[in-house]
mmCIF file of C-alpha atoms and ligand atoms in Angstrom:
data_model
loop_
_atom_site.group_PDB
_atom_site.id
_atom_site.type_symbol
_atom_site.label_atom_id
_atom_site.label_comp_id
_atom_site.label_asym_id
_atom_site.label_seq_id
_atom_site.Cartn_x
_atom_site.Cartn_y
_atom_site.Cartn_z
ATOM 1 C CA UNK A 4 2.874 8.949 -23.021
ATOM 2 C CA UNK A 5 1.779 5.350 -23.350
ATOM 3 C CA UNK A 6 0.338 3.858 -20.186
ATOM 4 C CA UNK A 7 -0.169 0.130 -19.803
ATOM 5 C CA UNK A 8 -2.666 -0.662 -17.037
ATOM 6 C CA UNK A 9 -2.644 -4.226 -15.755
ATOM 7 C CA UNK A 10 -5.557 -5.332 -13.565
ATOM 8 C CA UNK A 11 -4.019 -8.361 -11.822
ATOM 9 C CA UNK A 12 -5.376 -11.911 -12.283
ATOM 10 C CA UNK A 13 -8.639 -12.581 -14.152
ATOM 11 C CA UNK A 14 -10.573 -15.467 -15.685
ATOM 12 C CA UNK A 15 -9.541 -18.805 -14.188
ATOM 13 C CA UNK A 16 -7.142 -17.012 -11.816
ATOM 14 C CA UNK A 17 -9.242 -15.223 -9.188
ATOM 15 C CA UNK A 18 -6.298 -13.942 -7.137
ATOM 16 C CA UNK A 19 -6.922 -13.547 -3.423
ATOM 17 C CA UNK A 20 -10.342 -14.059 -1.860
ATOM 18 C CA UNK A 21 -11.874 -12.910 1.384
ATOM 19 C CA UNK A 22 -14.953 -11.452 3.022
ATOM 20 C CA UNK A 23 -17.074 -12.279 -0.022
ATOM 21 C CA UNK A 24 -14.716 -10.461 -2.375
ATOM 22 C CA UNK A 25 -12.579 -11.743 -5.233
ATOM 23 C CA UNK A 26 -9.382 -9.884 -6.013
ATOM 24 C CA UNK A 27 -9.624 -10.047 -9.829
ATOM 25 C CA UNK A 28 -12.907 -8.104 -9.707
ATOM 26 C CA UNK A 29 -11.632 -5.332 -7.430
ATOM 27 C CA UNK A 30 -8.486 -4.978 -9.562
ATOM 28 C CA UNK A 31 -10.520 -4.656 -12.767
ATOM 29 C CA UNK A 32 -12.939 -2.162 -11.243
ATOM 30 C CA UNK A 33 -10.114 0.110 -10.045
ATOM 31 C CA UNK A 34 -8.280 -0.206 -13.385
ATOM 32 C CA UNK A 35 -11.376 0.758 -15.399
ATOM 33 C CA UNK A 36 -11.961 3.713 -13.094
ATOM 34 C CA UNK A 37 -8.375 4.862 -13.678
ATOM 35 C CA UNK A 38 -8.867 4.581 -17.447
ATOM 36 C CA UNK A 39 -12.135 6.522 -17.273
ATOM 37 C CA UNK A 40 -10.561 9.251 -15.130
ATOM 38 C CA UNK A 41 -7.799 9.712 -17.682
ATOM 39 C CA UNK A 42 -10.385 10.910 -20.208
ATOM 40 C CA UNK A 43 -9.484 14.529 -19.601
ATOM 41 C CA UNK A 44 -5.743 14.046 -19.800
ATOM 42 C CA UNK A 45 -3.822 15.306 -22.783
ATOM 43 C CA UNK A 46 -1.315 13.224 -24.704
ATOM 44 C CA UNK A 47 -1.915 9.890 -23.049
ATOM 45 C CA UNK A 48 -2.587 6.569 -24.703
ATOM 46 C CA UNK A 49 -3.930 3.752 -22.596
ATOM 47 C CA UNK A 50 -3.864 0.031 -23.056
ATOM 48 C CA UNK A 51 -5.246 -2.500 -20.587
ATOM 49 C CA UNK A 52 -3.967 -6.058 -20.157
ATOM 50 C CA UNK A 53 -7.638 -6.981 -19.797
ATOM 51 C CA UNK A 54 -10.868 -5.006 -19.697
ATOM 52 C CA UNK A 55 -13.029 -7.914 -18.637
ATOM 53 C CA UNK A 56 -12.776 -11.186 -16.769
ATOM 54 C CA UNK A 57 -10.118 -12.734 -19.025
ATOM 55 C CA UNK A 58 -7.476 -15.352 -18.267
ATOM 56 C CA UNK A 59 -4.063 -14.013 -19.229
ATOM 57 C CA UNK A 60 -0.595 -15.216 -18.304
ATOM 58 C CA UNK A 61 2.002 -12.922 -16.788
ATOM 59 C CA UNK A 62 4.232 -13.304 -19.879
ATOM 60 C CA UNK A 63 1.386 -12.347 -22.203
ATOM 61 C CA UNK A 64 0.886 -9.180 -20.168
ATOM 62 C CA UNK A 65 4.501 -8.088 -20.133
ATOM 63 C CA UNK A 66 5.056 -9.138 -23.783
ATOM 64 C CA UNK A 67 2.150 -6.920 -24.833
ATOM 65 C CA UNK A 68 3.429 -3.920 -22.901
ATOM 66 C CA UNK A 69 6.953 -4.418 -24.291
ATOM 67 C CA UNK A 70 5.775 -4.873 -27.885
ATOM 68 C CA UNK A 71 3.554 -1.787 -27.648
ATOM 69 C CA UNK A 72 6.434 0.274 -26.269
ATOM 70 C CA UNK A 73 4.642 1.419 -23.123
ATOM 71 C CA UNK A 74 6.261 4.209 -21.123
ATOM 72 C CA UNK A 75 4.894 2.997 -17.824
ATOM 73 C CA UNK A 76 3.451 -0.273 -16.547
ATOM 74 C CA UNK A 77 0.928 -0.015 -13.727
ATOM 75 C CA UNK A 78 -0.240 -3.256 -12.153
ATOM 76 C CA UNK A 79 -3.246 -3.152 -9.826
ATOM 77 C CA UNK A 80 -3.645 -5.755 -7.084
ATOM 78 C CA UNK A 81 -5.102 -6.394 -3.649
ATOM 79 C CA UNK A 82 -3.270 -8.264 -0.937
ATOM 80 C CA UNK A 83 -4.097 -11.090 1.421
ATOM 81 C CA UNK A 84 -2.231 -12.708 4.269
ATOM 82 C CA UNK A 85 -3.494 -13.953 7.611
ATOM 83 C CA UNK A 86 -6.601 -11.867 8.217
ATOM 84 C CA UNK A 87 -4.694 -9.518 10.543
ATOM 85 C CA UNK A 88 -2.359 -7.754 8.147
ATOM 86 C CA UNK A 89 -3.822 -4.606 6.591
ATOM 87 C CA UNK A 90 -2.864 -1.531 4.646
ATOM 88 C CA UNK A 91 -1.423 -0.284 1.378
ATOM 89 C CA UNK A 92 1.997 -0.985 -0.118
ATOM 90 C CA UNK A 93 3.553 -0.784 -3.549
ATOM 91 C CA UNK A 94 6.423 -2.520 -5.280
ATOM 92 C CA UNK A 95 9.120 -1.865 -7.845
ATOM 93 C CA UNK A 96 11.645 -4.433 -9.097
ATOM 94 C CA UNK A 97 14.238 -5.296 -6.480
ATOM 95 C CA UNK A 98 17.038 -5.197 -9.056
ATOM 96 C CA UNK A 99 16.909 -1.414 -9.374
ATOM 97 C CA UNK A 100 18.400 1.290 -7.198
ATOM 98 C CA UNK A 101 16.736 3.895 -5.043
ATOM 99 C CA UNK A 102 18.094 6.584 -7.345
ATOM 100 C CA UNK A 103 16.366 5.096 -10.412
ATOM 101 C CA UNK A 104 13.566 6.927 -12.188
ATOM 102 C CA UNK A 105 11.278 4.018 -11.246
ATOM 103 C CA UNK A 106 11.991 4.624 -7.556
ATOM 104 C CA UNK A 107 11.196 8.304 -8.073
ATOM 105 C CA UNK A 108 7.882 7.371 -9.688
ATOM 106 C CA UNK A 109 7.125 5.006 -6.813
ATOM 107 C CA UNK A 110 7.698 7.825 -4.344
ATOM 108 C CA UNK A 111 5.252 10.079 -6.197
ATOM 109 C CA UNK A 112 2.553 7.435 -6.674
ATOM 110 C CA UNK A 113 2.867 6.230 -3.106
ATOM 111 C CA UNK A 114 2.333 9.641 -1.566
ATOM 112 C CA UNK A 115 -0.613 10.449 -3.877
ATOM 113 C CA UNK A 116 -2.366 7.095 -3.380
ATOM 114 C CA UNK A 117 -1.947 7.034 0.399
ATOM 115 C CA UNK A 118 -3.589 10.497 0.582
ATOM 116 C CA UNK A 119 -6.741 9.091 -0.979
ATOM 117 C CA UNK A 120 -7.144 5.491 0.233
ATOM 118 C CA UNK A 121 -7.403 5.892 3.996
ATOM 119 C CA UNK A 122 -5.388 2.711 4.538
ATOM 120 C CA UNK A 123 -2.500 1.971 6.872
ATOM 121 C CA UNK A 124 0.776 2.874 5.140
ATOM 122 C CA UNK A 125 2.950 -0.248 4.848
ATOM 123 C CA UNK A 126 5.552 1.593 2.835
ATOM 124 C CA UNK A 127 7.353 1.445 -0.488
ATOM 125 C CA UNK A 128 8.837 -1.939 -1.245
ATOM 126 C CA UNK A 129 10.805 -3.932 -3.781
ATOM 127 C CA UNK A 130 10.194 -7.466 -5.033
ATOM 128 C CA UNK A 131 11.232 -9.863 -7.760
ATOM 129 C CA UNK A 132 7.787 -10.106 -9.391
ATOM 130 C CA UNK A 133 7.425 -11.117 -13.032
ATOM 131 C CA UNK A 134 5.595 -7.964 -14.155
ATOM 132 C CA UNK A 135 8.242 -5.768 -12.516
ATOM 133 C CA UNK A 136 11.219 -7.772 -13.761
ATOM 134 C CA UNK A 137 10.149 -8.597 -17.328
ATOM 135 C CA UNK A 138 8.898 -5.148 -18.300
ATOM 136 C CA UNK A 139 11.312 -3.006 -20.277
ATOM 137 C CA UNK A 140 9.773 0.230 -18.993
ATOM 138 C CA UNK A 141 9.433 1.517 -15.408
ATOM 139 C CA UNK A 142 6.835 -0.604 -13.629
ATOM 140 C CA UNK A 143 4.904 -0.263 -10.392
ATOM 141 C CA UNK A 144 2.627 -2.766 -8.677
ATOM 142 C CA UNK A 145 0.145 -1.450 -6.123
ATOM 143 C CA UNK A 146 -1.394 -3.649 -3.430
ATOM 144 C CA UNK A 147 -4.559 -1.818 -2.485
ATOM 145 C CA UNK A 148 -5.394 -3.229 0.907
ATOM 146 C CA UNK A 149 -5.886 -6.739 2.283
ATOM 147 C CA UNK A 150 -8.964 -8.503 0.999
ATOM 148 C CA UNK A 151 -8.957 -10.857 4.017
ATOM 149 C CA UNK A 152 -8.867 -8.048 6.591
ATOM 150 C CA UNK A 153 -12.287 -6.918 7.850
ATOM 151 C CA UNK A 154 -11.552 -3.167 7.684
ATOM 152 C CA UNK A 155 -9.749 -3.148 4.334
ATOM 153 C CA UNK A 156 -12.351 -5.368 2.704
ATOM 154 C CA UNK A 157 -15.158 -3.154 4.026
ATOM 155 C CA UNK A 158 -13.490 -0.263 2.168
ATOM 156 C CA UNK A 159 -13.141 -2.356 -0.986
ATOM 157 C CA UNK A 160 -16.880 -2.922 -1.015
ATOM 158 C CA UNK A 161 -17.498 0.834 -1.250
ATOM 159 C CA UNK A 162 -17.636 2.210 -4.787
ATOM 160 C CA UNK A 163 -16.575 5.609 -3.477
ATOM 161 C CA UNK A 164 -13.430 4.062 -2.006
ATOM 162 C CA UNK A 165 -12.531 2.356 -5.271
ATOM 163 C CA UNK A 166 -13.065 5.664 -7.062
ATOM 164 C CA UNK A 167 -10.777 7.417 -4.542
ATOM 165 C CA UNK A 168 -8.107 4.757 -5.035
ATOM 166 C CA UNK A 169 -8.341 5.255 -8.807
ATOM 167 C CA UNK A 170 -8.043 9.016 -8.302
ATOM 168 C CA UNK A 171 -4.938 8.531 -6.177
ATOM 169 C CA UNK A 172 -3.327 6.552 -9.002
ATOM 170 C CA UNK A 173 -4.319 9.210 -11.540
ATOM 171 C CA UNK A 174 -2.886 12.008 -9.391
ATOM 172 C CA UNK A 175 0.334 10.021 -9.201
ATOM 173 C CA UNK A 176 0.397 9.703 -12.991
ATOM 174 C CA UNK A 177 -0.261 13.402 -13.517
ATOM 175 C CA UNK A 178 2.553 14.353 -11.147
ATOM 176 C CA UNK A 179 5.066 11.758 -12.276
ATOM 177 C CA UNK A 180 4.617 12.431 -15.992
ATOM 178 C CA UNK A 181 3.730 16.135 -15.807
ATOM 179 C CA UNK A 182 0.459 15.507 -17.579
ATOM 180 C CA UNK A 183 -2.027 18.221 -18.370
ATOM 181 C CA UNK A 184 -5.761 18.180 -18.619
ATOM 182 C CA UNK A 185 -7.591 18.952 -21.833
ATOM 183 C CA UNK A 186 -9.881 21.931 -21.895
ATOM 184 C CA UNK A 187 -12.989 20.150 -20.640
ATOM 185 C CA UNK A 188 -15.412 19.138 -23.363
ATOM 186 C CA UNK A 189 -18.483 21.272 -22.931
ATOM 187 C CA UNK A 190 -21.371 18.875 -23.314
ATOM 188 C CA UNK A 191 -24.036 20.214 -25.630
ATOM 189 C CA UNK A 192 -27.461 19.788 -24.104
ATOM 190 C CA UNK A 193 -29.450 20.685 -27.180
ATOM 191 C CA UNK A 194 -29.129 18.414 -30.207
ATOM 192 C CA UNK A 195 -29.368 21.557 -32.356
ATOM 193 C CA UNK A 196 -26.075 22.858 -31.077
ATOM 194 C CA UNK A 197 -23.894 19.808 -31.488
ATOM 195 C CA UNK A 198 -20.322 20.804 -32.192
ATOM 196 C CA UNK A 199 -18.896 17.973 -34.192
ATOM 197 C CA UNK A 200 -19.529 14.289 -34.620
ATOM 198 C CA UNK A 201 -16.158 13.667 -33.000
ATOM 199 C CA UNK A 202 -17.257 13.572 -29.389
ATOM 200 C CA UNK A 203 -18.407 10.347 -27.838
ATOM 201 C CA UNK A 204 -21.195 10.655 -25.328
ATOM 202 C CA UNK A 205 -21.849 7.886 -22.872
ATOM 203 C CA UNK A 206 -25.541 7.407 -22.258
ATOM 204 C CA UNK A 207 -26.147 5.338 -19.142
ATOM 205 C CA UNK A 208 -29.885 5.112 -19.757
ATOM 206 C CA UNK A 209 -32.786 6.740 -21.609
ATOM 207 C CA UNK A 210 -36.182 7.444 -20.103
ATOM 208 C CA UNK A 211 -39.512 8.855 -21.188
ATOM 209 C CA UNK A 212 -39.780 11.016 -18.059
ATOM 210 C CA UNK A 213 -37.457 13.030 -15.855
ATOM 211 C CA UNK A 214 -37.933 11.300 -12.471
ATOM 212 C CA UNK A 215 -36.352 7.902 -13.258
ATOM 213 C CA UNK A 216 -33.546 9.697 -15.106
ATOM 214 C CA UNK A 217 -32.819 11.741 -11.984
ATOM 215 C CA UNK A 218 -32.906 8.613 -9.859
ATOM 216 C CA UNK A 219 -30.293 7.045 -12.099
ATOM 217 C CA UNK A 220 -28.111 10.137 -11.804
ATOM 218 C CA UNK A 221 -28.218 9.695 -8.021
ATOM 219 C CA UNK A 222 -27.149 6.045 -8.364
ATOM 220 C CA UNK A 223 -24.295 6.987 -10.663
ATOM 221 C CA UNK A 224 -23.162 9.696 -8.261
ATOM 222 C CA UNK A 225 -22.890 7.109 -5.483
ATOM 223 C CA UNK A 226 -20.473 5.256 -7.816
ATOM 224 C CA UNK A 227 -18.444 8.431 -8.175
ATOM 225 C CA UNK A 228 -19.705 9.171 -11.690
ATOM 226 C CA UNK A 229 -21.047 12.617 -12.536
ATOM 227 C CA UNK A 230 -23.974 12.588 -14.933
ATOM 228 C CA UNK A 231 -26.630 14.973 -16.168
ATOM 229 C CA UNK A 232 -29.846 14.857 -18.147
ATOM 230 C CA UNK A 233 -29.679 15.510 -21.858
ATOM 231 C CA UNK A 234 -33.126 16.130 -23.305
ATOM 232 C CA UNK A 235 -33.888 14.993 -26.813
ATOM 233 C CA UNK A 236 -37.100 16.265 -28.381
ATOM 234 C CA UNK A 237 -38.471 13.790 -30.864
ATOM 235 C CA UNK A 238 -41.587 14.336 -32.947
ATOM 236 C CA UNK A 239 -43.702 11.986 -30.876
ATOM 237 C CA UNK A 240 -42.080 12.276 -27.480
ATOM 238 C CA UNK A 241 -39.313 13.703 -25.343
ATOM 239 C CA UNK A 242 -36.456 11.420 -24.270
ATOM 240 C CA UNK A 243 -34.447 12.041 -21.117
ATOM 241 C CA UNK A 244 -30.955 10.640 -21.670
ATOM 242 C CA UNK A 245 -28.690 10.227 -18.662
ATOM 243 C CA UNK A 246 -25.344 11.345 -20.017
ATOM 244 C CA UNK A 247 -22.445 10.121 -17.915
ATOM 245 C CA UNK A 248 -19.490 11.449 -19.854
ATOM 246 C CA UNK A 249 -18.293 13.144 -23.021
ATOM 247 C CA UNK A 250 -15.005 12.065 -24.506
ATOM 248 C CA UNK A 251 -12.889 12.898 -27.476
ATOM 249 C CA UNK A 252 -10.948 9.660 -27.006
ATOM 250 C CA UNK A 253 -12.715 6.494 -28.031
ATOM 251 C CA UNK A 254 -10.515 4.487 -25.666
ATOM 252 C CA UNK A 255 -11.654 6.462 -22.647
ATOM 253 C CA UNK A 256 -15.267 6.316 -23.762
ATOM 254 C CA UNK A 257 -14.995 2.537 -24.055
ATOM 255 C CA UNK A 258 -13.456 2.328 -20.568
ATOM 256 C CA UNK A 259 -16.360 4.153 -18.952
ATOM 257 C CA UNK A 260 -18.849 2.110 -20.971
ATOM 258 C CA UNK A 261 -17.231 -1.138 -19.752
ATOM 259 C CA UNK A 262 -17.343 0.096 -16.178
ATOM 260 C CA UNK A 263 -21.033 0.968 -16.444
ATOM 261 C CA UNK A 264 -21.863 -2.421 -17.978
ATOM 262 C CA UNK A 265 -19.896 -4.175 -15.247
ATOM 263 C CA UNK A 266 -21.890 -2.205 -12.680
ATOM 264 C CA UNK A 267 -25.144 -3.486 -14.189
ATOM 265 C CA UNK A 268 -26.007 -0.647 -16.586
ATOM 266 C CA UNK A 269 -26.526 -3.049 -19.476
ATOM 267 C CA UNK A 270 -28.412 -0.466 -21.517
ATOM 268 C CA UNK A 271 -25.500 1.969 -21.580
ATOM 269 C CA UNK A 272 -24.262 2.981 -25.016
ATOM 270 C CA UNK A 273 -22.081 5.481 -26.848
ATOM 271 C CA UNK A 274 -23.647 8.012 -29.188
HETATM 272 ZN ZN1 ZN B 1 -2.767 -10.145 -6.836
#
């Protein structure tokens, strides 16, 4: 299936603001986490409306998804209102019925996301939003908490929470589209036993000793990213690579790389 992920706002349009947070950044972070989590899913193609802080109109977003022939359009947002409202809600186009396939998808996503996000459940809703109306495929817009509410925004600041929210979306996708996971890529520790040149390994950092590499693994874990040390024995020295993922899909590898760079791991690379 072809999944179009749309992190709301971006560039000159920050979206909502509150408690030191900017909506466009939270949306992008969650979207990149979703893309990275989909690495192990079979038969899925992903396209993002933006994978960095880009200005893009609503029509550009929906035109792209329509031209690509996406099977599902997933728009990621955070809410704001009066500082008192809080919780999670999601939207489908108000011109479609409760017996539509889109409504069925909403039901599935809603129950999976609410299990993971620890937010007040504001329910499943309908609205006449551009991205829901102008998309030719089923479309869902999730509002992942209120950025101007003290409790919701405190959650948004936690990387673990954003990872959980991404996981909720991915569980929804797996259920709604009956997706299956690939047999996990077994990462080869020794360079002498590399399988094929096909796999893309994400290296978050490389060190000349084990201790700083292990420290970085701890930092990555607090972001919800599993990593391990891959030792490379060179003639002159031993290098301790922190390997944060192995992918057969270049798209998914790029998504994790972007996320790491956004999180300040500027040295991260694919090998
Ligand atoms: Zn928004």
